[in-house]
GROMACS .gro file of N, CA, C and O in nm:
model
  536
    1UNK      N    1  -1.274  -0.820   1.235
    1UNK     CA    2  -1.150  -0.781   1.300
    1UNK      C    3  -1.171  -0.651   1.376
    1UNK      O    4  -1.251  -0.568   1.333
    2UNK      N    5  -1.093  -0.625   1.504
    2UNK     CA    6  -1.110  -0.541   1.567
    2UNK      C    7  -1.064  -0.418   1.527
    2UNK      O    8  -0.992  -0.438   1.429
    3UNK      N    9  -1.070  -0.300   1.553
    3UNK     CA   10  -1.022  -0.180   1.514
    3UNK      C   11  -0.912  -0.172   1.584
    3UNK      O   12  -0.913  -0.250   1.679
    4UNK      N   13  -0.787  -0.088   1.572
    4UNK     CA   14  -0.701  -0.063   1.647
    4UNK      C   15  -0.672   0.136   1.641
    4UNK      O   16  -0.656   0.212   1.545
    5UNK      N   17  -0.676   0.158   1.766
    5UNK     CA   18  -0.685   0.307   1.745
    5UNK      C   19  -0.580   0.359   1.832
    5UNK      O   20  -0.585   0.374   1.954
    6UNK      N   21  -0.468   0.390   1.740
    6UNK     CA   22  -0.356   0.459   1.789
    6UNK      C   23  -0.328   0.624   1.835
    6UNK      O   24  -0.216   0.668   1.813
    7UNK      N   25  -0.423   0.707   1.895
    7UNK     CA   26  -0.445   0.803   1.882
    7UNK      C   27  -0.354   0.819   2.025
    7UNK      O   28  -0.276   0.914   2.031
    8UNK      N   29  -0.364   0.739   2.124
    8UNK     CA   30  -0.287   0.794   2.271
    8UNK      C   31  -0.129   0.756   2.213
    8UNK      O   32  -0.026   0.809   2.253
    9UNK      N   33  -0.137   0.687   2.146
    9UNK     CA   34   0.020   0.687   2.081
    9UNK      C   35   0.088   0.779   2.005
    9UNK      O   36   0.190   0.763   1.938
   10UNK      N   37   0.036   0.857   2.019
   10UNK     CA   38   0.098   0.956   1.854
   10UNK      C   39   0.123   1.061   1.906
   10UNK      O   40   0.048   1.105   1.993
   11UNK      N   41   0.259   1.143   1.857
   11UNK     CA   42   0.324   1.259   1.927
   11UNK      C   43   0.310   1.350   1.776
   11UNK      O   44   0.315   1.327   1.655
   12UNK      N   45   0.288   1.467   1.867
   12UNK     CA   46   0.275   1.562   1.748
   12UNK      C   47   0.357   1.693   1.771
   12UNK      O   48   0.372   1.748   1.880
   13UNK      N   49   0.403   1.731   1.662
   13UNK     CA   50   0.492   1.850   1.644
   13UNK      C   51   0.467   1.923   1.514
   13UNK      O   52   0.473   1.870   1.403
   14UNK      N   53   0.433   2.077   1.543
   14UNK     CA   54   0.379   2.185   1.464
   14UNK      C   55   0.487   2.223   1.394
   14UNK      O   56   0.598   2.191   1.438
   15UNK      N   57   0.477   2.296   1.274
   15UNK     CA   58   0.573   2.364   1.209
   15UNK      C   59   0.482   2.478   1.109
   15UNK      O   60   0.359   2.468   1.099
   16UNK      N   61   0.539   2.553   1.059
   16UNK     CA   62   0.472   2.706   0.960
   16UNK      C   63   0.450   2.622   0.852
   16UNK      O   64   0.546   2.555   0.814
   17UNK      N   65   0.299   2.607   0.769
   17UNK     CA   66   0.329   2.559   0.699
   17UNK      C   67   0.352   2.652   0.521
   17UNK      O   68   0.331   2.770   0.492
   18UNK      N   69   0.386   2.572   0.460
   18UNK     CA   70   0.407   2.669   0.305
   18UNK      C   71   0.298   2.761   0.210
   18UNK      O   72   0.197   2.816   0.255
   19UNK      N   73   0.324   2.762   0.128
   19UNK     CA   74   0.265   2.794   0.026
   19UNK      C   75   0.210   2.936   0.050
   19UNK      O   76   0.281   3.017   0.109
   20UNK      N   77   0.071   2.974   0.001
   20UNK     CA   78   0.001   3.065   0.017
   20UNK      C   79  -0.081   3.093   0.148
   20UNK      O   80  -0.110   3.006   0.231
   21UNK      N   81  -0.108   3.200   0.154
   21UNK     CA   82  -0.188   3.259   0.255
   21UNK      C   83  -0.149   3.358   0.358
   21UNK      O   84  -0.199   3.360   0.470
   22UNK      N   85  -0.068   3.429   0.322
   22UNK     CA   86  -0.041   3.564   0.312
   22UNK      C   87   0.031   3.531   0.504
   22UNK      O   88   0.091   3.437   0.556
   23UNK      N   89  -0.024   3.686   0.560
   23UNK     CA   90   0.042   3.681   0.721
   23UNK      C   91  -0.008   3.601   0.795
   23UNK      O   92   0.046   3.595   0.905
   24UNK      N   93  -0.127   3.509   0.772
   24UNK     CA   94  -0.135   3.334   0.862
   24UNK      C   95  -0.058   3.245   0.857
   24UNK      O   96  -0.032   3.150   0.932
   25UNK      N   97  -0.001   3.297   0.718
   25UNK     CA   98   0.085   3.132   0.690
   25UNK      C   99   0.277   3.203   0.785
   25UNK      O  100   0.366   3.147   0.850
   26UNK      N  101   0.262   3.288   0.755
   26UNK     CA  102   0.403   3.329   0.779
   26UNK      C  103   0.426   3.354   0.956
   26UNK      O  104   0.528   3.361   1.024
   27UNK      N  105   0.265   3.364   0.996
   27UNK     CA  106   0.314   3.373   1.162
   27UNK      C  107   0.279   3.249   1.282
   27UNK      O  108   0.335   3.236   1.391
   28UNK      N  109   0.153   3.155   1.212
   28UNK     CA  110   0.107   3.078   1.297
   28UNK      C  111   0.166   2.972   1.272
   28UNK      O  112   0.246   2.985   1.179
   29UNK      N  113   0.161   2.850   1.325
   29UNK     CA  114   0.253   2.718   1.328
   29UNK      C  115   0.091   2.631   1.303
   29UNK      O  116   0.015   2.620   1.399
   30UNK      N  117   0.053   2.571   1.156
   30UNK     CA  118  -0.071   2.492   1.138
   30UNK      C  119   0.015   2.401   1.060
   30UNK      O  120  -0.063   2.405   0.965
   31UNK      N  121   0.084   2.344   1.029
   31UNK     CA  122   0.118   2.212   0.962
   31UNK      C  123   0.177   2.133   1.136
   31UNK      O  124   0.252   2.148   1.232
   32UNK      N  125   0.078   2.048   1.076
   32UNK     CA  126   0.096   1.896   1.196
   32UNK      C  127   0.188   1.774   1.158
   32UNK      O  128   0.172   1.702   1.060
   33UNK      N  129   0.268   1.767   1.233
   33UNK     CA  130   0.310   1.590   1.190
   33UNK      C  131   0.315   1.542   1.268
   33UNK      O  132   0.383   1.598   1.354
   34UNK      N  133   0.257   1.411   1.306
   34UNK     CA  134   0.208   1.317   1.377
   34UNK      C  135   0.319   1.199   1.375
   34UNK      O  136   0.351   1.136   1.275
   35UNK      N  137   0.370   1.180   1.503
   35UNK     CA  138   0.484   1.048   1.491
   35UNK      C  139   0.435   0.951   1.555
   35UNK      O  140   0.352   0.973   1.643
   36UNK      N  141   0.484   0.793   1.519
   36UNK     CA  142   0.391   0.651   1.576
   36UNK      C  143   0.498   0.549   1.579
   36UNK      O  144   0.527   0.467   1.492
   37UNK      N  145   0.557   0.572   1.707
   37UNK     CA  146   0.700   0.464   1.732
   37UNK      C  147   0.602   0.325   1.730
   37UNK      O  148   0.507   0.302   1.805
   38UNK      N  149   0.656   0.239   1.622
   38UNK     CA  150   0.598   0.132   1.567
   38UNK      C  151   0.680   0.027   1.694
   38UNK      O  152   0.609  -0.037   1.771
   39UNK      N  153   0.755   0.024   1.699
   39UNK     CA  154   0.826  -0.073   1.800
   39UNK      C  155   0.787  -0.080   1.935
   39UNK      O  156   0.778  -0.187   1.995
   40UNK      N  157   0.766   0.023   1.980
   40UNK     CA  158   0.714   0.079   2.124
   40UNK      C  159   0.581   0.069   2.149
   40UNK      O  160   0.525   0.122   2.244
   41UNK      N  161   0.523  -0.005   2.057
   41UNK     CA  162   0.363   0.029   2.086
   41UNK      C  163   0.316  -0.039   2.197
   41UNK      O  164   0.386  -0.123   2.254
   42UNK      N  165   0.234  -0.018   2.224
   42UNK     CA  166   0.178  -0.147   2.369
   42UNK      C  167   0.046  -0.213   2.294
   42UNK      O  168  -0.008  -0.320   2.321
   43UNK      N  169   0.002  -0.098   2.171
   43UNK     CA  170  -0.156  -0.137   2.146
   43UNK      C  171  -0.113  -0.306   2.005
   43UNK      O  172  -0.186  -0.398   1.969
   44UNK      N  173  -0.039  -0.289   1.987
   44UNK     CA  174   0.006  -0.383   1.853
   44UNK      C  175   0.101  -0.479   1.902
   44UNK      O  176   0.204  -0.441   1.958
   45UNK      N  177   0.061  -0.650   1.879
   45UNK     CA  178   0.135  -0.748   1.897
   45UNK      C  179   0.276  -0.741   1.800
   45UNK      O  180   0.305  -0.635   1.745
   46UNK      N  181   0.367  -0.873   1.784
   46UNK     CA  182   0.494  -0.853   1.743
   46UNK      C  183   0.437  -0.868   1.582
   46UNK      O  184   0.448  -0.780   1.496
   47UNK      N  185   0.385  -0.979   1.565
   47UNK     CA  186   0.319  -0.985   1.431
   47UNK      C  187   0.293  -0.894   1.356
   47UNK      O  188   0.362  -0.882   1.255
   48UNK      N  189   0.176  -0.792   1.384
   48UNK     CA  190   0.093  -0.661   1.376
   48UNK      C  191   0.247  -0.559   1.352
   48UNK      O  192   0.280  -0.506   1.245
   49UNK      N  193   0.321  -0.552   1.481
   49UNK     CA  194   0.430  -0.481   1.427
   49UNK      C  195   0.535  -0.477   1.297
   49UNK      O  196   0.558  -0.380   1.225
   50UNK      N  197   0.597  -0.623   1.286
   50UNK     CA  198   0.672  -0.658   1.170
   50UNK      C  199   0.579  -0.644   1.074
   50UNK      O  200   0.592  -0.755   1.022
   51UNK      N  201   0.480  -0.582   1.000
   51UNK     CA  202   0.401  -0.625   0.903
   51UNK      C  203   0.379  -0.465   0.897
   51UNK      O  204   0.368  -0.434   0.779
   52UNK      N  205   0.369  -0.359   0.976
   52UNK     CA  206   0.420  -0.221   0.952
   52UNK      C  207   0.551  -0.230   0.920
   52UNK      O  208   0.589  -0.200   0.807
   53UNK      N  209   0.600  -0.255   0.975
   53UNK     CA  210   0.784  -0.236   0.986
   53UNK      C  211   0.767  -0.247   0.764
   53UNK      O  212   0.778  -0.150   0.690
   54UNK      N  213   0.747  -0.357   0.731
   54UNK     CA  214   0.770  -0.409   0.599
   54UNK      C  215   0.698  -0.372   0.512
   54UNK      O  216   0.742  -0.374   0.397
   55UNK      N  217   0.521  -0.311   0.548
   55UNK     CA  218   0.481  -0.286   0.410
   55UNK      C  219   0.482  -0.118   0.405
   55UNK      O  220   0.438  -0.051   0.312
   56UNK      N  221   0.551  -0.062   0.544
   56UNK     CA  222   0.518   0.106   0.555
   56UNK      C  223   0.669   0.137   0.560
   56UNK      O  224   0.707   0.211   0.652
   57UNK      N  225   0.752   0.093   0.480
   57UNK     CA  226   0.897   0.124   0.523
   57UNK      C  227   0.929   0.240   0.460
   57UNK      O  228   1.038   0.288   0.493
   58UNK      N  229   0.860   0.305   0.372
   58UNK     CA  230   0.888   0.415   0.277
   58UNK      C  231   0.873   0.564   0.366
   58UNK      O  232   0.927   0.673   0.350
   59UNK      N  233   0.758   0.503   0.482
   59UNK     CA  234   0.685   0.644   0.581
   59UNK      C  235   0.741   0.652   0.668
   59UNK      O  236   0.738   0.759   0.729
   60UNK      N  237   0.837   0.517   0.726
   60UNK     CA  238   0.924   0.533   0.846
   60UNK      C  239   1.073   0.632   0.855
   60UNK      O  240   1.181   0.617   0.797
   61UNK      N  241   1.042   0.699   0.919
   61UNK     CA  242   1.189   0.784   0.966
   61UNK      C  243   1.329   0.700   1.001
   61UNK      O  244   1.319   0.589   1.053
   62UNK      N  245   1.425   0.743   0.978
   62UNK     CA  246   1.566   0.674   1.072
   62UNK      C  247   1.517   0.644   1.193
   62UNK      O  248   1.522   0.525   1.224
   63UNK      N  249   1.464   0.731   1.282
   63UNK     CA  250   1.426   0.622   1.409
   63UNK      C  251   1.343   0.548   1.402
   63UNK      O  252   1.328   0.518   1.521
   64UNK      N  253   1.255   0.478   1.336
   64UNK     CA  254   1.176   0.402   1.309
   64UNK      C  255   1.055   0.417   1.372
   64UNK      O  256   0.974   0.333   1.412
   65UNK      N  257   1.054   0.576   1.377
   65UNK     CA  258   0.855   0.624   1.389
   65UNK      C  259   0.830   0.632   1.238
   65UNK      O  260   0.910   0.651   1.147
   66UNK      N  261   0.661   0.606   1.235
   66UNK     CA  262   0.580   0.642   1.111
   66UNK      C  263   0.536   0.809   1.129
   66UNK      O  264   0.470   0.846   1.226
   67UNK      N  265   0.575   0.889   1.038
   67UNK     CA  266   0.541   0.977   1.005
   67UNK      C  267   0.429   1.049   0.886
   67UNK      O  268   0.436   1.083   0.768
   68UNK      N  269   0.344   1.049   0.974
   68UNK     CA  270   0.240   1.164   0.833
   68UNK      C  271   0.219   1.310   0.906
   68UNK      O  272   0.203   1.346   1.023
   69UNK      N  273   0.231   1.387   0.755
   69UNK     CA  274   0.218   1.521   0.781
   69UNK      C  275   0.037   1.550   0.709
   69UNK      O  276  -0.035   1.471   0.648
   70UNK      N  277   0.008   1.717   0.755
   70UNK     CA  278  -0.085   1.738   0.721
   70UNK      C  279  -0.033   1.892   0.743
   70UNK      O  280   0.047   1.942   0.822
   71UNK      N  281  -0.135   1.956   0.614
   71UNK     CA  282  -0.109   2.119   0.643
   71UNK      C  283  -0.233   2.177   0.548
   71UNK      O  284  -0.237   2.298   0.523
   72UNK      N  285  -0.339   2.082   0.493
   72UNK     CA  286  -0.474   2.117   0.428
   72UNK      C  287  -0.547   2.201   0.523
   72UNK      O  288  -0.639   2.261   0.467
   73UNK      N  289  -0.539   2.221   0.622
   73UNK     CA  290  -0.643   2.279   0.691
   73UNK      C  291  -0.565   2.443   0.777
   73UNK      O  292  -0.445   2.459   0.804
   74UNK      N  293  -0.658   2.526   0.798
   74UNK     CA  294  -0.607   2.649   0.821
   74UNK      C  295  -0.574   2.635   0.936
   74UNK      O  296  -0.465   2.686   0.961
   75UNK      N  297  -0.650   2.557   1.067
   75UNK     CA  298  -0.598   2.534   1.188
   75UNK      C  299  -0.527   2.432   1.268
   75UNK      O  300  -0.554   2.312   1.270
   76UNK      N  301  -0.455   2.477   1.318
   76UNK     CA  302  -0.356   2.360   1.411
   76UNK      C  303  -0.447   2.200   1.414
   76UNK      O  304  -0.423   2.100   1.346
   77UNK      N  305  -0.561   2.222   1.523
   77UNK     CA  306  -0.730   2.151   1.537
   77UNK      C  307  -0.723   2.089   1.450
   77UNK      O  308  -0.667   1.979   1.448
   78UNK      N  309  -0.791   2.153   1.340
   78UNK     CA  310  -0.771   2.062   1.208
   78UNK      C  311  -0.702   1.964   1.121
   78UNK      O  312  -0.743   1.868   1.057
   79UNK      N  313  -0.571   2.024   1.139
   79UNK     CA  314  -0.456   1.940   1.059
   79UNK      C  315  -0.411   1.783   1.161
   79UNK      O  316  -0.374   1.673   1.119
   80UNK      N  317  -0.435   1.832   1.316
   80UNK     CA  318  -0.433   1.733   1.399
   80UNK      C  319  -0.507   1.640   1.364
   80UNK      O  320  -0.466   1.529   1.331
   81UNK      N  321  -0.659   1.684   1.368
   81UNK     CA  322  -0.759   1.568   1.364
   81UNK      C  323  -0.756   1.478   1.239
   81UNK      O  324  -0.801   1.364   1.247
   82UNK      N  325  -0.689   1.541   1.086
   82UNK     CA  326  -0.640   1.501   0.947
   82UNK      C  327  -0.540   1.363   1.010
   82UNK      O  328  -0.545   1.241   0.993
   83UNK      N  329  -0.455   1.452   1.088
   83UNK     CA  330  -0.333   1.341   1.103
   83UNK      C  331  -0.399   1.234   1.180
   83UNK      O  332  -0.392   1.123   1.127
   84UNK      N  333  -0.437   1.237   1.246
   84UNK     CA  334  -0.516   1.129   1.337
   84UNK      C  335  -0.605   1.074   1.250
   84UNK      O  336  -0.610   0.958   1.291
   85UNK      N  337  -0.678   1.080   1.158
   85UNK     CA  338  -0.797   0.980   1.060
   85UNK      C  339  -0.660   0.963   0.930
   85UNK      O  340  -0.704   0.909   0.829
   86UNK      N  341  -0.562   0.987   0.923
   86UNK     CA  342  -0.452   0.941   0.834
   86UNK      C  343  -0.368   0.834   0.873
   86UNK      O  344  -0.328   0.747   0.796
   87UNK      N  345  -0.344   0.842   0.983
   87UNK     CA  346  -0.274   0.747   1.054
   87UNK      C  347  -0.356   0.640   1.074
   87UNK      O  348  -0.332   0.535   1.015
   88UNK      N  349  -0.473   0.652   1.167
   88UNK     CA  350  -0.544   0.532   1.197
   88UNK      C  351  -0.620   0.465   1.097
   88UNK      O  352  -0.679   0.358   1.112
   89UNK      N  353  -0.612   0.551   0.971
   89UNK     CA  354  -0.672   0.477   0.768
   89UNK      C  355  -0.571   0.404   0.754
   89UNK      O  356  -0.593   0.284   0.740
   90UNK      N  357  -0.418   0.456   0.752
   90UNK     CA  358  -0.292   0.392   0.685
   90UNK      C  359  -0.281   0.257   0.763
   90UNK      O  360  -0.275   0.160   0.687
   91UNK      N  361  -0.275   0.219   0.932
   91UNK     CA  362  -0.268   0.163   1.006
   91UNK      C  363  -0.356   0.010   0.965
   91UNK      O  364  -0.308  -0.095   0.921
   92UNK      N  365  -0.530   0.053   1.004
   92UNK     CA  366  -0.618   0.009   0.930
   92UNK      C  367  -0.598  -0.094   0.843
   92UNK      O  368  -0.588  -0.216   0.853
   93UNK      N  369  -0.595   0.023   0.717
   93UNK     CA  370  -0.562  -0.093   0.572
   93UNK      C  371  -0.454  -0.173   0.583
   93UNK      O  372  -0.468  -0.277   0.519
   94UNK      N  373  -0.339  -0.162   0.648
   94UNK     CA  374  -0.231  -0.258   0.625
   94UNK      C  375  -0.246  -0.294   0.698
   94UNK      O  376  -0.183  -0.213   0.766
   95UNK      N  377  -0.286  -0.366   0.772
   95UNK     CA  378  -0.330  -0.465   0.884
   95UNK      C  379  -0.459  -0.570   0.856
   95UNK      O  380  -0.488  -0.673   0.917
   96UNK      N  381  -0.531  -0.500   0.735
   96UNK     CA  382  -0.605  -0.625   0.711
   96UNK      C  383  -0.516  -0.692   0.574
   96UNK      O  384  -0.453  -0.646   0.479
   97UNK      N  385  -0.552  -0.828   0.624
   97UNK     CA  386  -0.482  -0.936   0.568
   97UNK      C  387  -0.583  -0.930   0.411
   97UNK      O  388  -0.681  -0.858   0.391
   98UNK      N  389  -0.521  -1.027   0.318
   98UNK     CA  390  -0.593  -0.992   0.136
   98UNK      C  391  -0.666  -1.162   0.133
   98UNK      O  392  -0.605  -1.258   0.180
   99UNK      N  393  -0.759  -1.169   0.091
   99UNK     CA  394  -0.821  -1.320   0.072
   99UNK      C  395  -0.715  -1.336  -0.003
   99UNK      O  396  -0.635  -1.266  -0.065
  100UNK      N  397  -0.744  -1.490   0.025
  100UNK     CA  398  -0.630  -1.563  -0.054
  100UNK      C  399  -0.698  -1.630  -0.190
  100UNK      O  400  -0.798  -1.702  -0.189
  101UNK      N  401  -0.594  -1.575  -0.347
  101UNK     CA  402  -0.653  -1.603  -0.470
  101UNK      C  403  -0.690  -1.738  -0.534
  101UNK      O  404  -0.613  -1.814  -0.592
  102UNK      N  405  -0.816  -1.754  -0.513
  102UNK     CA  406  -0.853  -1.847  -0.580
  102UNK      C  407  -0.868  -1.883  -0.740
  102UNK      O  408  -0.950  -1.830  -0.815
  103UNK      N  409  -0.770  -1.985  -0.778
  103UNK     CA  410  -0.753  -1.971  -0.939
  103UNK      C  411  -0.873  -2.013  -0.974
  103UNK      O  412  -0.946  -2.083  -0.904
  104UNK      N  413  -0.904  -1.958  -1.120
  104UNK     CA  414  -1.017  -2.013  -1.229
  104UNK      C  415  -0.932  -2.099  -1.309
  104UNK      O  416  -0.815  -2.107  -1.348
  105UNK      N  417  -1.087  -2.187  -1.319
  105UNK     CA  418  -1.068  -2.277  -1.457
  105UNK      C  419  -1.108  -2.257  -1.554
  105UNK      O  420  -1.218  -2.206  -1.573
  106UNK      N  421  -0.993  -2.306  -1.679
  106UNK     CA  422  -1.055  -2.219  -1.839
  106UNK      C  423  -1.149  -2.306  -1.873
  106UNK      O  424  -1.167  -2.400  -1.796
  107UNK      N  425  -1.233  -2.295  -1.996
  107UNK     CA  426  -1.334  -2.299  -2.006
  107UNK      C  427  -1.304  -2.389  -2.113
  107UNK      O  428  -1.198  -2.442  -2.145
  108UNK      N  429  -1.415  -2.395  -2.159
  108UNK     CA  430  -1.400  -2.556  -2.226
  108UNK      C  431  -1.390  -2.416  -2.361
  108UNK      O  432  -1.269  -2.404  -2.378
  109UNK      N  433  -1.438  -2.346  -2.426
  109UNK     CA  434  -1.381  -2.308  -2.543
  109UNK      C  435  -1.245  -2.217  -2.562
  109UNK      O  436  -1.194  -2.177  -2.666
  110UNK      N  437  -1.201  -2.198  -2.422
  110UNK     CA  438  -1.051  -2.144  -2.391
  110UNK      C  439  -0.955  -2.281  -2.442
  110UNK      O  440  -0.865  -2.278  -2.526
  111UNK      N  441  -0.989  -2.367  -2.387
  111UNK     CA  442  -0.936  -2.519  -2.425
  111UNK      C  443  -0.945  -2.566  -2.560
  111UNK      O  444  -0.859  -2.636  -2.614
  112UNK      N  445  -1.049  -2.526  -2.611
  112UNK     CA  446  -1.016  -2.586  -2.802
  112UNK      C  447  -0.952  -2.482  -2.821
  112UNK      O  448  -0.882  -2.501  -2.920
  113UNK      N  449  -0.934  -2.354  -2.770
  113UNK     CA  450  -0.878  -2.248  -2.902
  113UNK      C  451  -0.715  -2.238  -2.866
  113UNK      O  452  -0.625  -2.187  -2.934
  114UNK      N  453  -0.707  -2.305  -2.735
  114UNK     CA  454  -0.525  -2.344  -2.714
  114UNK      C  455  -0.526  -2.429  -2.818
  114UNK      O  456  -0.458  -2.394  -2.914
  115UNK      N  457  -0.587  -2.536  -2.827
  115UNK     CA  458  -0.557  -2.636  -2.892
  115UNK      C  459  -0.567  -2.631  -3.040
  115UNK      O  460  -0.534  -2.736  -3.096
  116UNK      N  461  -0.612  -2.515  -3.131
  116UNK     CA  462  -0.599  -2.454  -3.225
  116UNK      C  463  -0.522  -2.405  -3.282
  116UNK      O  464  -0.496  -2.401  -3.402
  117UNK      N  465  -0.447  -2.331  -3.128
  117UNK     CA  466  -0.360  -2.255  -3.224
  117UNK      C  467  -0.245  -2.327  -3.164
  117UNK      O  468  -0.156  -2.243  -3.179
  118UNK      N  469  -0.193  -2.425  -3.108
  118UNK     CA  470  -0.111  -2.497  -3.134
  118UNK      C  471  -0.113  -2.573  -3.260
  118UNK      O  472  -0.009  -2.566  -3.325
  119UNK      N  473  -0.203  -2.639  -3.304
  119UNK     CA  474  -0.169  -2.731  -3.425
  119UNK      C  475  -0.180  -2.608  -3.524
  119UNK      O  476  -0.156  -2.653  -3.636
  120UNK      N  477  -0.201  -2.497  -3.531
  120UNK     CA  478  -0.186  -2.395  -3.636
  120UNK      C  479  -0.042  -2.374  -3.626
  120UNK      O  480   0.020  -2.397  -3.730
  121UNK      N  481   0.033  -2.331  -3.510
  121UNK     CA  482   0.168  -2.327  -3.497
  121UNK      C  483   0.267  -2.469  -3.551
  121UNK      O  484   0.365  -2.449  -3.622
  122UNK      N  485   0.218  -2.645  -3.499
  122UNK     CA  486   0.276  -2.698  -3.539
  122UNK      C  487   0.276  -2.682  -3.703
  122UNK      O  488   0.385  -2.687  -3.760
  123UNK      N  489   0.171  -2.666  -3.770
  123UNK     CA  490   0.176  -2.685  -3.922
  123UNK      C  491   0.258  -2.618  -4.000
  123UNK      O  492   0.311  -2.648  -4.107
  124UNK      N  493   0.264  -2.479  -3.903
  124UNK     CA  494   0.342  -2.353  -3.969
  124UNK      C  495   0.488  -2.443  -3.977
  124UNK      O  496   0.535  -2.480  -4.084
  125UNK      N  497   0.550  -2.472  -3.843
  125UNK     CA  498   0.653  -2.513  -3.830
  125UNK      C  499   0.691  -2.621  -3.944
  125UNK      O  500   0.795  -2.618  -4.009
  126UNK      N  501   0.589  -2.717  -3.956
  126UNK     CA  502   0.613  -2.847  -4.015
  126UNK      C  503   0.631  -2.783  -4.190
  126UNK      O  504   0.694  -2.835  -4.282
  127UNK      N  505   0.579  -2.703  -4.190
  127UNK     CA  506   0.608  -2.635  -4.333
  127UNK      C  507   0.743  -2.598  -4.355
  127UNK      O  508   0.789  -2.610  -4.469
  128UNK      N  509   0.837  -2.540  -4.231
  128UNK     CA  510   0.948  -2.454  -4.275
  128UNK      C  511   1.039  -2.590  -4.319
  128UNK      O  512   1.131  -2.585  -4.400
  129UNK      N  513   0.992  -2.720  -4.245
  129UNK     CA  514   1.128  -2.840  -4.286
  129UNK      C  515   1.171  -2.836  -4.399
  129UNK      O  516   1.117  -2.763  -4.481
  130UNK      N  517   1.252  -2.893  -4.423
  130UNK     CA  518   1.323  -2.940  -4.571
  130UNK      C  519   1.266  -3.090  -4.593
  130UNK      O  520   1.245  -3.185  -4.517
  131UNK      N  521   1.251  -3.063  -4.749
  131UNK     CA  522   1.164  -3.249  -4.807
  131UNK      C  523   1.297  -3.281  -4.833
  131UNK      O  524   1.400  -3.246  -4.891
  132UNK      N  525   1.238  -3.374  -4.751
  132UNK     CA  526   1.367  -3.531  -4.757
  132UNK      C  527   1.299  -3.672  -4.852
  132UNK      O  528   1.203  -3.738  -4.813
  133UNK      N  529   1.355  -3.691  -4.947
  133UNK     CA  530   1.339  -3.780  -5.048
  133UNK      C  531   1.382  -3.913  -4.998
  133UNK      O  532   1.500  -3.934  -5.025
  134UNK      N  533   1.317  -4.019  -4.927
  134UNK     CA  534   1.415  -4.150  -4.907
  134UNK      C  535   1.349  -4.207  -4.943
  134UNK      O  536   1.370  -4.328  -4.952
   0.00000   0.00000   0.00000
């Protein structure tokens, strides 16, 4: 299957990100989030689309872009290029389809030991009756 690489699709918008790290974190803008209007795409058929729409519905925004953030990395650069190998991993995996499960057959001593412990169960049962005298 072909790769699909959504990278000219994806809009990005900076924000400060949290935590620690003293006057970098409090003045520069390094947390990235990367948006991917799933509907609008040109690179993804209708198929390909409904099949984000349904198994990524948790990542989709009210407007129905996919959103991932990133803020691991100290530079803007960085957190971009995160969001971009996050998106096009998430994309990726849900787009390949799962083999389809092929059942096993039990085994020939799986088969006597059903059949064991059924007549162990019928006997139990046949014990609880009441003796009938006719």
């Amino acid at each position: 299957m072909n790769t699909i690489d959504v990278t000219p699709e994806i809009t990005f918008k900076t924000a400060r990100s949290g935590g620690k790290g003293g006057q970098n974190v409090n003045k520069v803008e390094t947390m990235v989030e990367g948006y991917f209007d799933i509907a609008a795409s040109l690179l993804l058929n209708e198929e390909q689309k409904q099949l984000l729409l349904s198994k990524l519905a948790n990542k989709i925004n009210a407007e129905g872009r996919l959103l991932v953030k990133s803020q691991a990395e100290r530079t803007q650069l960085g957190n971009k290029q995160l969001v971009i190998k996050k998106m096009n991993g998430l994309i990726r995996q849900t787009l390949v389809k799962p083999r389809p499960r092929i059942a096993g057959k039990p085994t020939k001593a799986s088969k006597e030991k059903r059949l064991d412990q059924k007549k162990q169960k019928s006997q139990v049962k046949e014990g609880r009756k009441k003796i009938r005298f006719d």
